[in-house]
Tab-separated table of C-alpha atoms in Angstrom:
chain	number	residue	atom	x	y	z
A	1	MET	CA	0.000	0.000	0.000
A	2	THR	CA	1.212	3.485	-0.876
A	3	ARG	CA	2.216	5.579	2.125
A	4	GLU	CA	1.406	9.146	1.183
A	5	ILE	CA	3.194	12.400	1.966
A	6	ILE	CA	1.685	15.892	2.051
A	7	THR	CA	3.941	18.768	1.004
A	8	ILE	CA	3.489	22.227	2.522
A	9	ALA	CA	5.191	25.369	1.219
A	10	VAL	CA	5.296	28.405	3.512
A	11	GLY	CA	6.237	31.954	2.526
A	12	GLY	CA	7.252	33.349	-0.831
A	13	ALA	CA	10.659	31.671	-0.803
A	14	GLY	CA	9.192	28.380	0.401
A	15	CYS	CA	6.574	28.412	-2.356
A	16	ARG	CA	9.184	29.045	-5.048
A	17	MET	CA	11.423	26.291	-3.683
A	18	ALA	CA	8.476	23.903	-3.707
A	19	LEU	CA	7.525	24.815	-7.271
A	20	GLU	CA	11.002	23.828	-8.475
A	21	PHE	CA	10.683	20.597	-6.503
A	22	TRP	CA	7.356	19.827	-8.190
A	23	ARG	CA	8.708	20.653	-11.644
A	24	ARG	CA	11.454	18.113	-11.023
A	25	LEU	CA	9.107	15.419	-9.722
A	26	MET	CA	6.750	15.808	-12.657
A	27	ALA	CA	9.673	15.422	-15.057
A	28	GLU	CA	10.958	12.342	-13.229
A	29	HIS	CA	7.538	10.676	-13.287
A	30	GLY	CA	6.677	11.696	-16.845
A	31	ILE	CA	3.786	13.974	-15.886
A	32	ALA	CA	2.903	16.880	-18.172
A	33	ALA	CA	2.006	20.375	-16.978
A	34	ASN	CA	-1.692	19.496	-17.362
A	35	GLY	CA	-1.323	16.467	-15.091
A	36	ARG	CA	-1.465	13.855	-17.849
A	37	SER	CA	1.000	10.984	-17.780
A	38	MET	CA	3.278	11.062	-20.821
A	39	ARG	CA	4.566	7.495	-20.526
A	40	SER	CA	3.893	4.094	-19.047
A	41	SER	CA	4.665	3.766	-15.356
A	42	ARG	CA	7.983	2.254	-14.339
A	43	ALA	CA	7.778	-0.928	-12.307
A	44	ASP	CA	9.959	0.623	-9.604
A	45	GLU	CA	8.173	3.966	-9.173
A	46	ARG	CA	5.582	5.098	-6.647
A	47	PRO	CA	4.311	8.498	-7.824
A	48	ARG	CA	1.231	8.348	-5.597
A	49	THR	CA	3.482	8.882	-2.595
A	50	PHE	CA	3.481	12.583	-3.509
A	51	PHE	CA	0.792	12.893	-6.184
A	52	VAL	CA	-2.985	12.539	-6.104
A	53	GLU	CA	-4.427	10.643	-9.061
A	54	THR	CA	-7.834	11.977	-10.084
A	55	ARG	CA	-10.703	9.928	-11.467
A	56	ALA	CA	-9.872	11.342	-14.887
A	57	GLY	CA	-6.410	9.805	-14.659
A	58	GLN	CA	-4.584	13.088	-14.086
A	59	TYR	CA	-1.949	13.670	-11.421
A	60	ALA	CA	-1.826	16.661	-9.087
A	61	PRO	CA	0.648	17.495	-6.321
A	62	ARG	CA	-0.583	16.571	-2.851
A	63	ALA	CA	0.409	20.042	-1.730
A	64	LEU	CA	-0.613	23.103	0.238
A	65	PHE	CA	0.824	26.576	-0.431
A	66	VAL	CA	0.653	29.134	2.394
A	67	ASP	CA	1.754	32.776	2.452
A	68	LEU	CA	0.711	35.970	4.188
A	69	ASP	CA	1.453	37.953	1.022
A	70	PRO	CA	-1.624	37.885	-1.269
A	71	ASP	CA	0.570	38.373	-4.353
A	72	THR	CA	1.715	34.760	-4.045
A	73	ALA	CA	-1.715	33.586	-5.204
A	74	ASP	CA	-1.300	35.602	-8.411
A	75	GLU	CA	2.176	34.164	-8.897
A	76	LEU	CA	0.865	30.610	-8.590
A	77	ARG	CA	-2.039	31.327	-10.956
A	78	ALA	CA	0.461	32.453	-13.588
A	79	HIS	CA	2.938	29.602	-13.058
A	80	GLU	CA	3.477	26.873	-15.647
A	81	LEU	CA	2.089	24.326	-13.157
A	82	ARG	CA	-1.130	26.275	-12.582
A	83	GLN	CA	-3.267	23.517	-14.124
A	84	VAL	CA	-2.268	21.052	-11.392
A	85	LEU	CA	-2.387	23.481	-8.451
A	86	PRO	CA	-6.010	23.767	-7.253
A	87	PRO	CA	-6.735	27.293	-5.912
A	88	GLU	CA	-8.439	25.630	-2.946
A	89	PHE	CA	-5.023	24.604	-1.645
A	90	VAL	CA	-3.459	28.055	-1.910
A	91	VAL	CA	-4.005	29.949	1.355
A	92	VAL	CA	-2.893	33.593	1.521
A	93	GLY	CA	-3.336	36.519	3.883
A	94	GLU	CA	-3.784	40.224	3.320
A	95	ALA	CA	-0.334	41.563	4.286
A	96	ASP	CA	3.141	40.133	4.709
A	97	ALA	CA	5.016	39.559	7.971
A	98	ALA	CA	7.449	42.472	7.554
A	99	SER	CA	10.444	40.140	8.104
A	100	ASN	CA	9.340	39.590	11.701
A	101	PHE	CA	8.974	36.118	13.230
A	102	ALA	CA	6.576	37.280	15.946
A	103	ARG	CA	4.299	39.059	13.473
A	104	GLY	CA	4.350	36.036	11.171
A	105	ARG	CA	3.569	33.614	13.979
A	106	ASP	CA	0.683	35.665	15.337
A	107	LEU	CA	-0.815	36.308	11.896
A	108	GLY	CA	-0.382	32.633	11.110
A	109	ARG	CA	-2.384	31.739	14.185
A	110	GLU	CA	-5.023	34.440	13.816
A	111	ALA	CA	-5.501	34.968	10.090
A	112	LEU	CA	-4.561	31.634	8.526
A	113	ASP	CA	-4.962	28.880	11.099
A	114	ASP	CA	-8.609	27.948	10.474
A	115	ARG	CA	-8.191	27.863	6.697
A	116	VAL	CA	-4.897	25.984	6.841
A	117	ARG	CA	-6.342	23.485	9.280
A	118	ASP	CA	-9.356	22.915	7.018
A	119	ARG	CA	-7.235	22.393	3.882
A	120	LEU	CA	-4.881	20.069	5.723
A	121	ARG	CA	-7.815	18.003	6.921
A	122	LYS	CA	-9.050	17.651	3.337
A	123	LEU	CA	-5.625	16.538	2.144
A	124	VAL	CA	-5.260	14.089	5.021
A	125	ASP	CA	-8.744	12.672	4.450
A	126	SER	CA	-7.821	11.929	0.829
A	127	THR	CA	-4.985	9.618	1.910
A	128	GLN	CA	-5.134	5.948	2.865
A	129	ASN	CA	-1.922	5.612	4.856
A	130	LEU	CA	-0.340	9.007	5.525
A	131	GLN	CA	3.266	8.802	6.662
A	132	GLY	CA	3.943	12.480	7.207
A	133	PHE	CA	4.605	15.976	5.918
A	134	VAL	CA	7.380	17.707	3.989
A	135	LEU	CA	7.754	21.454	4.582
A	136	PHE	CA	9.584	24.013	2.418
A	137	HIS	CA	10.383	27.373	4.032
A	138	ALA	CA	13.032	30.063	4.530
A	139	ALA	CA	14.210	30.736	8.079
A	140	GLY	CA	15.136	34.378	7.496
A	141	GLY	CA	11.728	35.679	6.471
A	142	GLY	CA	8.876	36.586	8.767
A	143	THR	CA	6.449	34.174	7.106
A	144	GLY	CA	8.935	31.369	6.523
A	145	SER	CA	9.933	31.549	10.176
A	146	GLY	CA	6.826	32.672	12.064
A	147	VAL	CA	4.001	31.105	10.064
A	148	ALA	CA	6.090	27.949	9.706
A	149	ALA	CA	6.511	27.781	13.492
A	150	ALA	CA	2.752	28.188	13.993
A	151	LEU	CA	2.149	25.492	11.400
A	152	LEU	CA	4.605	23.132	13.076
A	153	ASP	CA	2.697	23.621	16.324
A	154	ARG	CA	-0.540	22.821	14.498
A	155	LEU	CA	0.899	19.649	12.962
A	156	ALA	CA	2.212	18.549	16.359
A	157	ALA	CA	-1.215	19.067	17.922
A	158	ASP	CA	-3.328	17.473	15.191
A	159	TYR	CA	-0.977	14.866	13.694
A	160	ARG	CA	1.582	14.214	16.408
A	161	LYS	CA	2.302	10.646	15.281
A	162	LYS	CA	3.235	11.738	11.754
A	163	SER	CA	6.784	12.675	10.793
A	164	VAL	CA	7.606	16.216	9.704
A	165	VAL	CA	10.637	16.738	7.470
A	166	THR	CA	11.713	20.237	6.456
A	167	PHE	CA	13.785	21.718	3.677
A	168	THR	CA	14.992	24.871	5.395
A	169	LEU	CA	16.732	27.751	3.640
A	170	MET	CA	18.905	29.586	6.160
A	171	PRO	CA	19.596	33.301	5.645
A	172	SER	CA	22.824	34.470	4.099
A	173	LEU	CA	25.296	35.326	6.816
A	174	ALA	CA	27.447	37.294	4.392
A	175	LEU	CA	24.674	39.593	3.173
A	176	GLN	CA	21.618	40.133	5.368
A	177	ARG	CA	18.507	41.349	3.565
A	178	ALA	CA	16.856	42.475	6.827
A	179	ALA	CA	18.215	43.368	10.253
A	180	THR	CA	15.808	40.887	11.834
A	181	GLU	CA	17.070	37.818	9.938
A	182	PRO	CA	19.386	36.541	12.713
A	183	TYR	CA	16.519	36.585	15.224
A	184	ASN	CA	14.155	34.937	12.737
A	185	ALA	CA	16.696	32.184	12.111
A	186	MET	CA	17.249	31.708	15.834
A	187	PHE	CA	13.505	31.350	16.464
A	188	THR	CA	13.206	28.928	13.546
A	189	LEU	CA	15.973	26.672	14.835
A	190	SER	CA	14.304	26.648	18.241
A	191	ALA	CA	11.005	25.546	16.683
A	192	LEU	CA	12.613	22.902	14.473
A	193	ARG	CA	14.551	21.483	17.394
A	194	THR	CA	11.376	20.103	18.941
A	195	ARG	CA	8.985	19.924	15.993
A	196	SER	CA	10.874	18.363	13.067
A	197	ALA	CA	12.034	14.795	12.627
A	198	LEU	CA	14.614	15.876	10.041
A	199	SER	CA	15.644	19.289	8.742
A	200	PHE	CA	17.747	19.566	5.593
A	201	VAL	CA	19.532	22.928	5.577
A	202	PHE	CA	20.647	25.125	2.676
A	203	ASP	CA	21.884	28.671	2.397
A	204	ASN	CA	22.204	31.129	-0.445
A	205	ASP	CA	25.920	31.636	0.192
A	206	ALA	CA	26.702	28.034	-0.770
A	207	LEU	CA	24.132	27.906	-3.581
A	208	TYR	CA	25.379	31.160	-5.097
A	209	ALA	CA	28.994	29.989	-4.976
A	210	MET	CA	28.069	26.650	-6.571
A	211	CYS	CA	26.308	28.377	-9.468
A	212	GLN	CA	29.270	30.665	-10.114
A	213	ARG	CA	32.069	28.164	-9.562
A	214	SER	CA	30.670	24.967	-11.041
A	215	LEU	CA	27.956	26.072	-13.458
A	216	ALA	CA	29.512	29.202	-14.982
A	217	VAL	CA	26.529	31.361	-14.012
A	218	LYS	CA	28.094	34.776	-13.506
A	219	ASP	CA	25.134	36.405	-11.759
A	220	PRO	CA	22.846	33.653	-10.393
A	221	SER	CA	19.156	34.424	-9.995
A	222	LEU	CA	16.962	33.160	-7.185
A	223	ALA	CA	15.474	30.763	-9.746
A	224	ASP	CA	18.949	29.287	-10.319
A	225	LEU	CA	19.364	28.750	-6.583
A	226	ASN	CA	15.890	27.298	-6.167
A	227	ARG	CA	16.490	24.800	-8.958
A	228	LEU	CA	19.450	23.401	-7.016
A	229	ILE	CA	17.272	23.108	-3.909
A	230	GLY	CA	14.562	21.415	-5.959
A	231	GLN	CA	17.108	18.969	-7.345
A	232	ALA	CA	18.458	18.088	-3.911
A	233	ALA	CA	14.951	17.650	-2.488
A	234	ALA	CA	14.022	15.441	-5.438
A	235	ASP	CA	17.069	13.267	-4.788
A	236	VAL	CA	16.213	12.879	-1.102
A	237	THR	CA	12.614	11.974	-1.871
A	238	ALA	CA	13.659	9.588	-4.651
A	239	LEU	CA	14.110	7.080	-1.831
A	240	LEU	CA	10.392	7.492	-1.117
A	241	ARG	CA	9.216	7.578	-4.738
A	242	PHE	CA	11.231	4.719	-6.241
A	243	VAL	CA	11.989	1.242	-4.986
A	244	ASP	CA	15.688	0.541	-4.437
A	245	ALA	CA	17.480	-2.763	-3.930
A	246	GLU	CA	16.336	-2.803	-0.296
A	247	GLY	CA	12.686	-2.304	-1.181
A	248	GLY	CA	12.386	1.447	-0.662
A	249	ALA	CA	12.291	3.737	2.352
A	250	ASP	CA	9.900	5.987	4.238
A	251	LEU	CA	10.273	9.094	6.396
A	252	ASN	CA	10.768	7.009	9.525
A	253	THR	CA	13.645	5.007	8.047
A	254	LEU	CA	15.314	8.230	6.917
A	255	GLN	CA	15.048	9.577	10.440
A	256	THR	CA	16.366	6.447	12.135
A	257	SER	CA	19.276	6.274	9.676
A	258	LEU	CA	20.359	9.887	10.155
A	259	VAL	CA	19.336	11.022	13.653
A	260	CYS	CA	21.159	9.452	16.588
A	261	ALA	CA	19.592	11.645	19.288
A	262	PRO	CA	16.976	14.422	19.635
A	263	GLY	CA	18.292	17.828	18.647
A	264	ARG	CA	20.713	16.447	16.090
A	265	GLN	CA	18.306	16.286	13.177
A	266	PHE	CA	19.929	19.006	11.057
A	267	ILE	CA	21.278	17.439	7.873
A	268	THR	CA	23.421	18.805	5.054
A	269	LEU	CA	23.075	17.837	1.392
A	270	SER	CA	25.821	17.579	-1.215
A	271	LEU	CA	25.513	16.908	-4.951
A	272	ALA	CA	27.812	15.409	-7.582
A	273	PRO	CA	28.466	15.920	-10.358
A	274	VAL	CA	27.560	19.592	-10.587
A	275	GLU	CA	28.739	20.527	-14.063
A	276	THR	CA	27.423	22.147	-17.208
A	277	ALA	CA	26.068	19.980	-20.010
A	278	ALA	CA	29.122	20.846	-22.100
A	279	LYS	CA	31.541	19.504	-19.483
A	280	LEU	CA	29.485	16.382	-18.877
A	281	GLY	CA	29.325	15.676	-22.594
A	282	ALA	CA	33.064	16.010	-23.008
A	283	ARG	CA	33.992	13.606	-20.199
A	284	PRO	CA	31.227	12.086	-18.043
A	285	PRO	CA	32.663	11.328	-14.589
A	286	ASP	CA	32.724	7.725	-13.419
A	287	VAL	CA	31.301	6.404	-10.137
A	288	SER	CA	34.619	6.690	-8.344
A	289	THR	CA	34.959	10.338	-9.366
A	290	ILE	CA	31.477	11.421	-8.278
A	291	SER	CA	31.894	9.506	-5.007
A	292	ASP	CA	35.043	11.507	-4.338
A	293	ARG	CA	33.574	14.850	-5.412
A	294	VAL	CA	30.414	14.642	-3.313
A	295	ARG	CA	32.381	14.773	-0.061
A	296	ALA	CA	34.199	17.994	-1.015
A	297	PRO	CA	33.112	21.209	0.785
A	298	GLU	CA	32.202	22.876	-2.519
A	299	ALA	CA	29.629	20.131	-3.225
A	300	CYS	CA	27.652	21.016	-0.088
A	301	LEU	CA	24.553	23.213	-0.318
A	302	ALA	CA	25.266	24.757	3.090
A	303	ALA	CA	28.372	26.878	3.685
A	304	LEU	CA	29.684	24.953	6.685
A	305	ASP	CA	33.055	26.703	6.696
A	306	ALA	CA	34.419	24.593	9.554
A	307	GLY	CA	37.387	26.147	11.330
A	308	ASP	CA	39.302	22.872	11.629
A	309	PRO	CA	38.045	20.268	9.119
A	310	SER	CA	40.254	17.587	10.667
A	311	ALA	CA	38.262	17.866	13.905
A	312	GLU	CA	34.909	17.292	12.206
A	313	LYS	CA	33.287	13.882	12.015
A	314	ILE	CA	30.330	12.242	10.331
A	315	ILE	CA	27.625	11.214	12.795
A	316	ALA	CA	25.538	9.418	10.174
A	317	ALA	CA	25.267	9.619	6.403
A	318	ILE	CA	23.460	8.197	3.387
A	319	LEU	CA	24.801	8.184	-0.157
A	320	ILE	CA	22.004	8.040	-2.741
A	321	TYR	CA	23.278	6.869	-6.117
A	322	ARG	CA	20.952	7.386	-9.062
A	323	GLY	CA	21.166	5.797	-12.506
A	324	LYS	CA	22.283	2.405	-13.756
A	325	ILE	CA	25.176	1.663	-11.408
A	326	ALA	CA	26.359	-1.795	-10.434
A	327	ALA	CA	26.743	-2.548	-6.736
A	328	LYS	CA	30.358	-3.562	-7.301
A	329	GLU	CA	31.155	-0.071	-8.650
A	330	ILE	CA	29.709	1.556	-5.546
A	331	ASN	CA	31.465	-0.879	-3.224
A	332	ALA	CA	34.800	-0.356	-4.960
A	333	SER	CA	34.433	3.434	-4.763
A	334	LEU	CA	33.578	3.335	-1.071
A	335	ALA	CA	36.489	0.997	-0.383
A	336	ARG	CA	38.869	3.509	-1.996
A	337	LEU	CA	37.436	6.340	0.088
A	338	LYS	CA	37.675	4.268	3.259
A	339	ALA	CA	41.322	3.525	2.507
A	340	ARG	CA	41.869	7.295	2.358
A	341	GLY	CA	40.235	7.797	5.763
A	342	TRP	CA	36.713	8.853	4.752
A	343	PRO	CA	34.340	9.004	6.419
A	344	SER	CA	35.741	9.784	9.851
A	345	LEU	CA	32.869	8.557	11.995
A	346	VAL	CA	31.851	9.494	15.515
A	347	GLU	CA	32.488	6.506	17.729
A	348	GLY	CA	29.814	4.992	19.922
A	349	VAL	CA	26.749	6.025	17.892
A	350	ALA	CA	24.539	3.833	15.757
A	351	GLY	CA	24.839	6.023	12.669
A	352	GLY	CA	27.537	5.111	10.188
A	353	LEU	CA	27.419	5.294	6.393
A	354	LYS	CA	24.793	3.706	4.139
A	355	ALA	CA	24.846	3.590	0.344
A	356	LEU	CA	21.597	3.165	-1.608
A	357	GLN	CA	21.101	2.928	-5.354
A	358	ILE	CA	18.055	3.799	-7.462
A	359	ASP	CA	17.908	2.981	-11.171
A	360	ALA	CA	15.808	6.050	-12.020
A	361	PRO	CA	18.168	8.897	-12.983
A	362	THR	CA	17.657	12.571	-12.253
A	363	ALA	CA	15.621	14.527	-14.792
A	364	SER	CA	16.484	17.756	-16.538
A	365	ILE	CA	14.014	20.656	-16.585
A	366	ALA	CA	13.873	23.930	-18.493
A	367	GLY	CA	16.289	26.502	-17.121
A	368	ASP	CA	18.746	24.023	-15.632
A	369	ALA	CA	22.325	25.262	-15.603
A	370	ARG	CA	23.410	21.877	-14.285
A	371	GLY	CA	23.808	19.246	-16.970
A	372	ALA	CA	21.779	16.049	-16.738
A	373	ALA	CA	24.193	13.287	-15.774
A	374	LYS	CA	23.219	9.656	-16.256
A	375	ARG	CA	24.770	8.762	-12.911
A	376	THR	CA	24.705	11.007	-9.852
A	377	VAL	CA	25.175	10.824	-6.107
A	378	THR	CA	23.693	12.855	-3.255
A	379	LEU	CA	25.185	12.850	0.232
A	380	LEU	CA	22.876	13.278	3.224
A	381	ALA	CA	25.103	13.939	6.225
A	382	ALA	CA	24.718	14.584	9.918
A	383	THR	CA	28.061	16.110	10.778
A	384	THR	CA	29.738	17.739	13.751
A	385	ALA	CA	30.534	20.657	11.418
A	386	MET	CA	26.954	21.752	12.072
A	387	ALA	CA	28.273	23.174	15.362
A	388	SER	CA	30.397	25.712	13.475
A	389	TYR	CA	27.507	26.507	11.162
A	390	LEU	CA	25.133	27.190	14.036
A	391	GLU	CA	27.808	29.209	15.834
A	392	ARG	CA	27.771	31.635	12.921
A	393	VAL	CA	24.050	32.148	13.457
A	394	ASP	CA	24.698	32.718	17.151
A	395	HIS	CA	27.512	35.155	16.416
A	396	SER	CA	25.007	37.252	14.460
A	397	ALA	CA	22.089	37.003	16.882
A	398	GLY	CA	23.925	36.846	20.218
A	399	PRO	CA	25.548	40.302	20.245
A	400	MET	CA	22.314	41.845	18.948
A	401	LEU	CA	20.382	40.229	21.772
A	402	ALA	CA	22.942	41.300	24.371
A	403	GLY	CA	22.395	44.907	23.333
A	404	GLN	CA	18.644	44.387	22.859
A	405	ALA	CA	19.032	45.564	19.261
A	406	PHE	CA	15.681	45.367	17.438
A	407	ALA	CA	14.243	43.262	20.275
A	408	HIS	CA	11.334	45.686	20.668
A	409	TRP	CA	10.274	44.952	17.083
A	410	PHE	CA	9.471	41.420	18.216
A	411	THR	CA	7.881	42.239	21.568
A	412	ASP	CA	5.766	44.931	19.912
A	413	ALA	CA	4.595	42.259	17.437
A	414	GLY	CA	3.486	39.870	20.165
A	415	ALA	CA	6.561	38.004	21.381
A	416	GLU	CA	6.998	37.689	25.125
A	417	ALA	CA	10.077	39.290	26.663
A	418	GLY	CA	11.678	35.977	27.568
A	419	GLU	CA	11.163	34.280	24.205
A	420	LEU	CA	14.252	35.764	22.587
A	421	LEU	CA	16.436	34.590	25.452
A	422	ALA	CA	14.811	31.140	25.424
A	423	ALA	CA	15.435	30.797	21.685
A	424	ARG	CA	19.075	31.807	22.200
A	425	THR	CA	19.395	29.163	24.923
A	426	ASP	CA	17.991	26.544	22.543
A	427	LEU	CA	20.509	27.588	19.893
A	428	VAL	CA	23.424	27.286	22.321
A	429	ASP	CA	22.160	23.849	23.361
A	430	LEU	CA	22.085	22.793	19.705
A	431	ILE	CA	25.653	23.980	19.211
A	432	ASP	CA	26.803	22.099	22.306
A	433	ALA	CA	25.027	18.926	21.155
A	434	TYR	CA	27.053	18.844	17.941
A	435	ALA	CA	30.304	20.139	19.431
A	436	SER	CA	30.256	17.418	22.097
A	437	MET	CA	30.626	14.788	19.381
A	438	ARG	CA	33.798	16.262	17.917
A	439	ALA	CA	37.174	14.594	18.298
A	440	PRO	CA	38.695	15.258	21.746
């Protein structure tokens, strides 16, 4: 029996990330923009995990789009996927959150909660065996942080036994778009710490650098960055949409494979190969090469920037190989990496490294700067380097909080005086949880 997943996009950035994800999934499953299947189903695919099949034989995303900004509804109505996005499952407000977590959370509870709850109930009622939810959002925005936090509370209250996995875009630490972004990110991490089963993290710094360095895109657009996020999310969910040699996976198996303890559910994603079509056509990399490349810092979609890479360890990791690849090729590649000391694993935890292979390759979509390789690998990693990453967030938010900079913007919008300090405490606890697993 199919175990369904409901996807929720929150905020303008979250909605655009999700749209790129859905474009990718429709291409991988041979579904046209009008929802019609363009080919016979593969024996190893399970599109109904994410798609609803109508009585007319059309497919539609099992998805909900939520934003406080009413303009998002117009954007979705004009999008190329508009024919498969029912307006009923687009919930918008009347004004945005002004880059303020507290405003977003309160508006999410007051202006959107009843409608979101109703639409979620309809989506849930249409499933036979719901396994959980996938959430796309940006931690730096007021809606992507505040409304997402309110929504996570709602999911915990109404569907507490269902897993929630997030694809979370962290704000750029090199170039802040709003003075409130560090606080928004801090609040988001606090909410995710207790409400998400897994959170895959990205940031525009790493995505921008990847586009420039590897894909020869001189001035990357947000669409370029979102396509990389959509690709990574499609690779992660390929485990849920296609049957591998082990029979397939679900959200629970992903969680148990990657999370060794509560509060350590923040996962990085790395892709290989990331090259233009011209480079791939000239010399397609072999399995050994992509296995080596995917562990390089420049392959990661989060700018970890660890101070001492030799001190960092892998807590748990999954390598997802896609395309026609023999098990012996994967095993030989991993043996070579092991001989060179990778991965350096944290001792005494049940994590380790798993390698899974799916015959279905990635699909190319219009606008891709990345060439479509026949064989790819994606690394899902829980790493102690997350401590350094989270420290950078704290280094932005901590001094601001110490001087009470902009704090009144949040209390004026409904946050209690102690909430900022409590969120900072949660962030420090997260940092300590990862740092404690580093090499002595």
